[in-house]
mmCIF file of C-alpha atoms in Angstrom:
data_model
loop_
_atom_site.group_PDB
_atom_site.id
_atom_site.type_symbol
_atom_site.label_atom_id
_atom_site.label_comp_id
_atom_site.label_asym_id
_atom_site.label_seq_id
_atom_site.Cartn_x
_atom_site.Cartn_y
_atom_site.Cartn_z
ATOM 1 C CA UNK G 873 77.057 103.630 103.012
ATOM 2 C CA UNK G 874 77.318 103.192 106.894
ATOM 3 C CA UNK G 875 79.936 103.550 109.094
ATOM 4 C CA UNK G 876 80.514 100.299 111.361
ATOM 5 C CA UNK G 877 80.282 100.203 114.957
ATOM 6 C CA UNK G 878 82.907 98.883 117.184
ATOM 7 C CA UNK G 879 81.104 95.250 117.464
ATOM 8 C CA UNK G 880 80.349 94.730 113.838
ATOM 9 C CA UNK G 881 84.292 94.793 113.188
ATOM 10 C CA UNK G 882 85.199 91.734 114.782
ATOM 11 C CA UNK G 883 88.208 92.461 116.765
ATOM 12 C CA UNK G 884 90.235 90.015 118.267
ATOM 13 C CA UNK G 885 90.903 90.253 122.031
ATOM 14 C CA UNK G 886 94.349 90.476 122.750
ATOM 15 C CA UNK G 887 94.534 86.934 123.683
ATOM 16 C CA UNK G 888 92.828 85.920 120.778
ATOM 17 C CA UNK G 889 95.556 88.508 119.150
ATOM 18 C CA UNK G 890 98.434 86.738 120.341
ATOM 19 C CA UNK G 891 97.497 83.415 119.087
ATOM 20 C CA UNK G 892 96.541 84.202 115.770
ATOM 21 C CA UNK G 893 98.671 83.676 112.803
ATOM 22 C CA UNK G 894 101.206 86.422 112.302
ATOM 23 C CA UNK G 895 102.131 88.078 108.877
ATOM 24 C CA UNK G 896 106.163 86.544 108.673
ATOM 25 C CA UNK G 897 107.373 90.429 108.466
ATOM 26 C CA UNK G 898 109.327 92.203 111.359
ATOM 27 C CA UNK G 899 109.594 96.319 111.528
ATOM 28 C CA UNK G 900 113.350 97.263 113.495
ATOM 29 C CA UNK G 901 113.427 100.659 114.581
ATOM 30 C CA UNK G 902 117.008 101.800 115.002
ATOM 31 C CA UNK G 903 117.695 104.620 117.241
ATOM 32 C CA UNK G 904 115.043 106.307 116.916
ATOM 33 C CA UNK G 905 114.404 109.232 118.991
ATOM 34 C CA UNK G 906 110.566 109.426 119.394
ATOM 35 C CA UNK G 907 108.692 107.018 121.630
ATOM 36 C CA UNK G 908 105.780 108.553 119.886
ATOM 37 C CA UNK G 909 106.890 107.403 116.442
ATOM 38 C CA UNK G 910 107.477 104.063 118.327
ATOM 39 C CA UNK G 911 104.009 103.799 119.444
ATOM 40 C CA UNK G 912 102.704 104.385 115.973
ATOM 41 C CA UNK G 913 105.030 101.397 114.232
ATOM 42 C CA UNK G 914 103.366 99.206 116.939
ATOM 43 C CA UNK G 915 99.351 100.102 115.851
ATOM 44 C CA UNK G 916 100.964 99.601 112.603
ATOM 45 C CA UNK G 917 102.240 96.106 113.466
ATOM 46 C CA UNK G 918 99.052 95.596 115.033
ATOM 47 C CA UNK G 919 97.406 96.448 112.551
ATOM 48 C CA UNK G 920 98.799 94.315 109.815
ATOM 49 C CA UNK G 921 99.317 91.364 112.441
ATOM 50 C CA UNK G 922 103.297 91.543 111.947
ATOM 51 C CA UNK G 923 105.286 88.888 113.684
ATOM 52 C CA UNK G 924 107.041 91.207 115.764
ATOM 53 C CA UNK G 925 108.740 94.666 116.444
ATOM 54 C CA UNK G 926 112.634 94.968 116.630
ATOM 55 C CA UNK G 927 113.953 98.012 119.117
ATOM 56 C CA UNK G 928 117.513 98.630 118.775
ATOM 57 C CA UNK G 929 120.012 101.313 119.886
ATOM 58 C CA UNK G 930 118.582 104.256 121.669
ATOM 59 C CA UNK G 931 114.850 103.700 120.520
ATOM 60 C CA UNK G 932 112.330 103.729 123.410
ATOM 61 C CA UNK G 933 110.292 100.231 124.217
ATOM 62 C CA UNK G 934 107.510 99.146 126.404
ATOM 63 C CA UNK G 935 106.614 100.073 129.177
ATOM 64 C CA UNK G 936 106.818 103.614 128.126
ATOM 65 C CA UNK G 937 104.369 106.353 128.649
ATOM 66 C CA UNK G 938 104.512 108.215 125.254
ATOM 67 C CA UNK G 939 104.980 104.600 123.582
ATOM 68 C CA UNK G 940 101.311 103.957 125.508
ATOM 69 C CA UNK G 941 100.121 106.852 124.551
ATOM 70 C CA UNK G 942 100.206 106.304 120.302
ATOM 71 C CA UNK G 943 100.100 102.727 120.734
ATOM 72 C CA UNK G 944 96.494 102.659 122.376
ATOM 73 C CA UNK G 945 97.231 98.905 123.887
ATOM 74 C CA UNK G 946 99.092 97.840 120.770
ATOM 75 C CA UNK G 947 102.484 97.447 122.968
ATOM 76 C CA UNK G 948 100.590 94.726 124.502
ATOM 77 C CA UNK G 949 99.548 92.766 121.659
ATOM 78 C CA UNK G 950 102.481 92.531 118.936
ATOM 79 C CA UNK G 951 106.027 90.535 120.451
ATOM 80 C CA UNK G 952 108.599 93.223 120.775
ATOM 81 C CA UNK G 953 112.534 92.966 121.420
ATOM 82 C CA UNK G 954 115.082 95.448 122.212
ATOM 83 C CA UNK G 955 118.645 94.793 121.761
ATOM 84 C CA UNK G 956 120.952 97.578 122.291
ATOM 85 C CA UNK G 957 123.977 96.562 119.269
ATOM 86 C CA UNK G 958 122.291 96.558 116.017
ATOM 87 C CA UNK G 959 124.247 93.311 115.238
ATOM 88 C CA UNK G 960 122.251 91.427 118.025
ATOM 89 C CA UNK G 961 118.860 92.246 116.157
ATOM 90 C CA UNK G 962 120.294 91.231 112.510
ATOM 91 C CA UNK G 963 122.374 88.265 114.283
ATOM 92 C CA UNK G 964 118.718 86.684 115.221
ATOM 93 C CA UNK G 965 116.451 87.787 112.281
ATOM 94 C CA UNK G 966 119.422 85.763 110.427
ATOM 95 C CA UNK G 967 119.119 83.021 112.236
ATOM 96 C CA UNK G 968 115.320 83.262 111.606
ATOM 97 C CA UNK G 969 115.906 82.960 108.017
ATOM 98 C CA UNK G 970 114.570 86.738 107.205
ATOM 99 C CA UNK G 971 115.870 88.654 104.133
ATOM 100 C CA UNK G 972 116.771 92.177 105.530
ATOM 101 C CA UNK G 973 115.797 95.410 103.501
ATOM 102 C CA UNK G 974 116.947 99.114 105.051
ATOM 103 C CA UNK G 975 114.156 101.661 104.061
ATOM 104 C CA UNK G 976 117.339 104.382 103.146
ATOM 105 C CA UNK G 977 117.952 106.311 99.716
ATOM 106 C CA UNK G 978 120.465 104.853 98.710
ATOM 107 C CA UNK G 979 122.890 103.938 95.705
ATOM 108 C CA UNK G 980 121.042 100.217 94.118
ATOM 109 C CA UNK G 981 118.259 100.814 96.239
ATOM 110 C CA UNK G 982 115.210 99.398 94.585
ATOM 111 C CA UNK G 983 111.720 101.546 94.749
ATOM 112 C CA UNK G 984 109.054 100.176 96.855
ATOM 113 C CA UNK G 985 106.763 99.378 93.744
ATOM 114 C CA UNK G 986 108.889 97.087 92.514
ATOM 115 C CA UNK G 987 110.157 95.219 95.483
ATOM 116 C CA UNK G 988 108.238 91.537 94.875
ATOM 117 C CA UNK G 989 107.505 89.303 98.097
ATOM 118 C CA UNK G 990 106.654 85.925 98.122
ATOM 119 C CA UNK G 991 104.024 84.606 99.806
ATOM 120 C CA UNK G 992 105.413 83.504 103.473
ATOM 121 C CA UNK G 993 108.627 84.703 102.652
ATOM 122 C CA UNK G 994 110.313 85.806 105.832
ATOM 123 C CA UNK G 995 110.828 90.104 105.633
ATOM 124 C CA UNK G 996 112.397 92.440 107.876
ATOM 125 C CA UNK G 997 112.949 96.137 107.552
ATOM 126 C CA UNK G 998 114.744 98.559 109.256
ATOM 127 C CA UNK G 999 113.590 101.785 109.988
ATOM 128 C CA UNK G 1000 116.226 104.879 111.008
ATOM 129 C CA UNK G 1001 116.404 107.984 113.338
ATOM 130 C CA UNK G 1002 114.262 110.499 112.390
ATOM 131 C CA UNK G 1003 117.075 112.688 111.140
ATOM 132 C CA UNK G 1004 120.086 110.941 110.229
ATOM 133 C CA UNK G 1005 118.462 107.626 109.148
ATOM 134 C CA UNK G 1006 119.523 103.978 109.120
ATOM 135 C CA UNK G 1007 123.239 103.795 110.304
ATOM 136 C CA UNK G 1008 125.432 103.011 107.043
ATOM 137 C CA UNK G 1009 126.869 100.543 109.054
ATOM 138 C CA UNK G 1010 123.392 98.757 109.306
ATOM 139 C CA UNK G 1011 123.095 99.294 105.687
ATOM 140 C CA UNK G 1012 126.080 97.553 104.949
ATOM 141 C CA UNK G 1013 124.759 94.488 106.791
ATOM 142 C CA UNK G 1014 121.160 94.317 104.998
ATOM 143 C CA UNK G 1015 120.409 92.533 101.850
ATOM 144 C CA UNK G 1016 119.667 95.840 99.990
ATOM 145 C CA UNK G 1017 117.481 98.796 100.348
ATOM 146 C CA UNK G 1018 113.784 99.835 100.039
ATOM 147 C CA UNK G 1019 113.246 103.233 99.291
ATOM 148 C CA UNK G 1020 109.976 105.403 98.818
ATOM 149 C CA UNK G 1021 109.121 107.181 96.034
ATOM 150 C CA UNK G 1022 108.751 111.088 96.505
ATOM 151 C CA UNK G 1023 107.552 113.473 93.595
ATOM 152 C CA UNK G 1024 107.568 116.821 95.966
ATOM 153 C CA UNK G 1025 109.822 118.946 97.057
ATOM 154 C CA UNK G 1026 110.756 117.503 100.013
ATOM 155 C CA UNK G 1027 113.058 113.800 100.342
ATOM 156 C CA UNK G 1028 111.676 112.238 103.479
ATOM 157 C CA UNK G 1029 108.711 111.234 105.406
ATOM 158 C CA UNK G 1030 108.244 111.020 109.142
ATOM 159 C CA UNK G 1031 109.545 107.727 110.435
ATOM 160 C CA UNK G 1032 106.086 106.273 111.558
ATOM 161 C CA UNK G 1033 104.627 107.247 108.386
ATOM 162 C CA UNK G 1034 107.287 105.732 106.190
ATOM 163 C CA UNK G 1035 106.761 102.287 108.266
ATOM 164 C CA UNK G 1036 103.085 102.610 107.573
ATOM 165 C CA UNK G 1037 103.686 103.288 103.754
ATOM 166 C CA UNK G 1038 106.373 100.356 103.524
ATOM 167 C CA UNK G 1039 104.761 97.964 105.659
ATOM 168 C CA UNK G 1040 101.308 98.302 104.097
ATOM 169 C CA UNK G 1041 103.017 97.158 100.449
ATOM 170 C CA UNK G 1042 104.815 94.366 101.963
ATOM 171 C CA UNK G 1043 101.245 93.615 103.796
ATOM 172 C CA UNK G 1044 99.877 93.409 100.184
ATOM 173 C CA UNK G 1045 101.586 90.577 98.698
ATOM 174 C CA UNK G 1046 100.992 88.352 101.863
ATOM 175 C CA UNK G 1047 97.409 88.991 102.106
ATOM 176 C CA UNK G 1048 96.223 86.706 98.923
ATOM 177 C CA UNK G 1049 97.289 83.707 101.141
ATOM 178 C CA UNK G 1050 96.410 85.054 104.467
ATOM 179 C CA UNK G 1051 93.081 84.352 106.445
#
């Protein structure tokens, strides 16, 4: 085995980036207190080629040094929006026809593993402060919740990580029908 160099993996350019096909998933981060954990989501979004990143409430967005930092150029590449009310972000993934899934523990949420997505079908997920998590309010608004399953002793995972960890399985069912 070889480890490739930079040219043999094919990157796009960022303008090459921005007209590619997009993955019909959108990450919201609300209120989130990290601009670090902000840069991460979007390598993440790079990454997986999401259709965009969500920043509502409080949470940090572009142009931002720490964002910059994490994000290596990635802040430049994936379509980002902030809107300060939550409502305003769900109010438009609505009217983009995207199903709406908190990642939160809570009562009828359904485990990662068995959350099925459709090819193309339209998937957003909301992401919550590093401490508190998603708003209950925002909860109430969402179509249900996602939540992680955790065999140790402790009953959360850093923000950025969680994102990756959701994300990724979402990712997976799109990627059978995805050049």
């Amino acid at each position: 085995m070889r480890k490739l160099s930079t040219e043999e993996l094919n990157r796009l350019s960022v303008d090459e980036f921005k007209a590619a096909e997009k993955l019909p998933v959108i990450a919201v981060m609300e209120n989130v207190r990290s601009a670090y954990n902000v840069g991460s989501l979007f390598r993440t979004a790079d990454a997986f080629r999401l259709e965009a990143v969500y920043l509502v409430g409080y949470t940090a967005f572009p142009p931002h040094k720490e964002i910059r930092k994490t994000a290596l150029g990635a802040e430049d590449t994936v379509s980002w929006k902030h809107f300060r009310p939550v409502e305003g972000a769900l109010a438009d993934l609505r009217a983009q026809g995207y199903r709406i899934y908190a990642v939160e523990q809570a009562e009828g949420s359904r485990m990662l593993q068995e959350l099925s997505v459709a090819p193309g079908e339209k998937i957003a997920v909301v992401f919550g402060n590093e401490v508190t998590g998603v708003e209950q309010s925002t909860i109430a608004q969402c179509d249900g919740c996602i939540e992680i399953p955790q065999l140790g002793m402790k009953h959360s995972l850093n923000v950025a990580t969680a994102a990756g960890v959701v994300l990724w399985e979402i990712v997976r069912g799109h990627l059978k029908n995805f050049q």
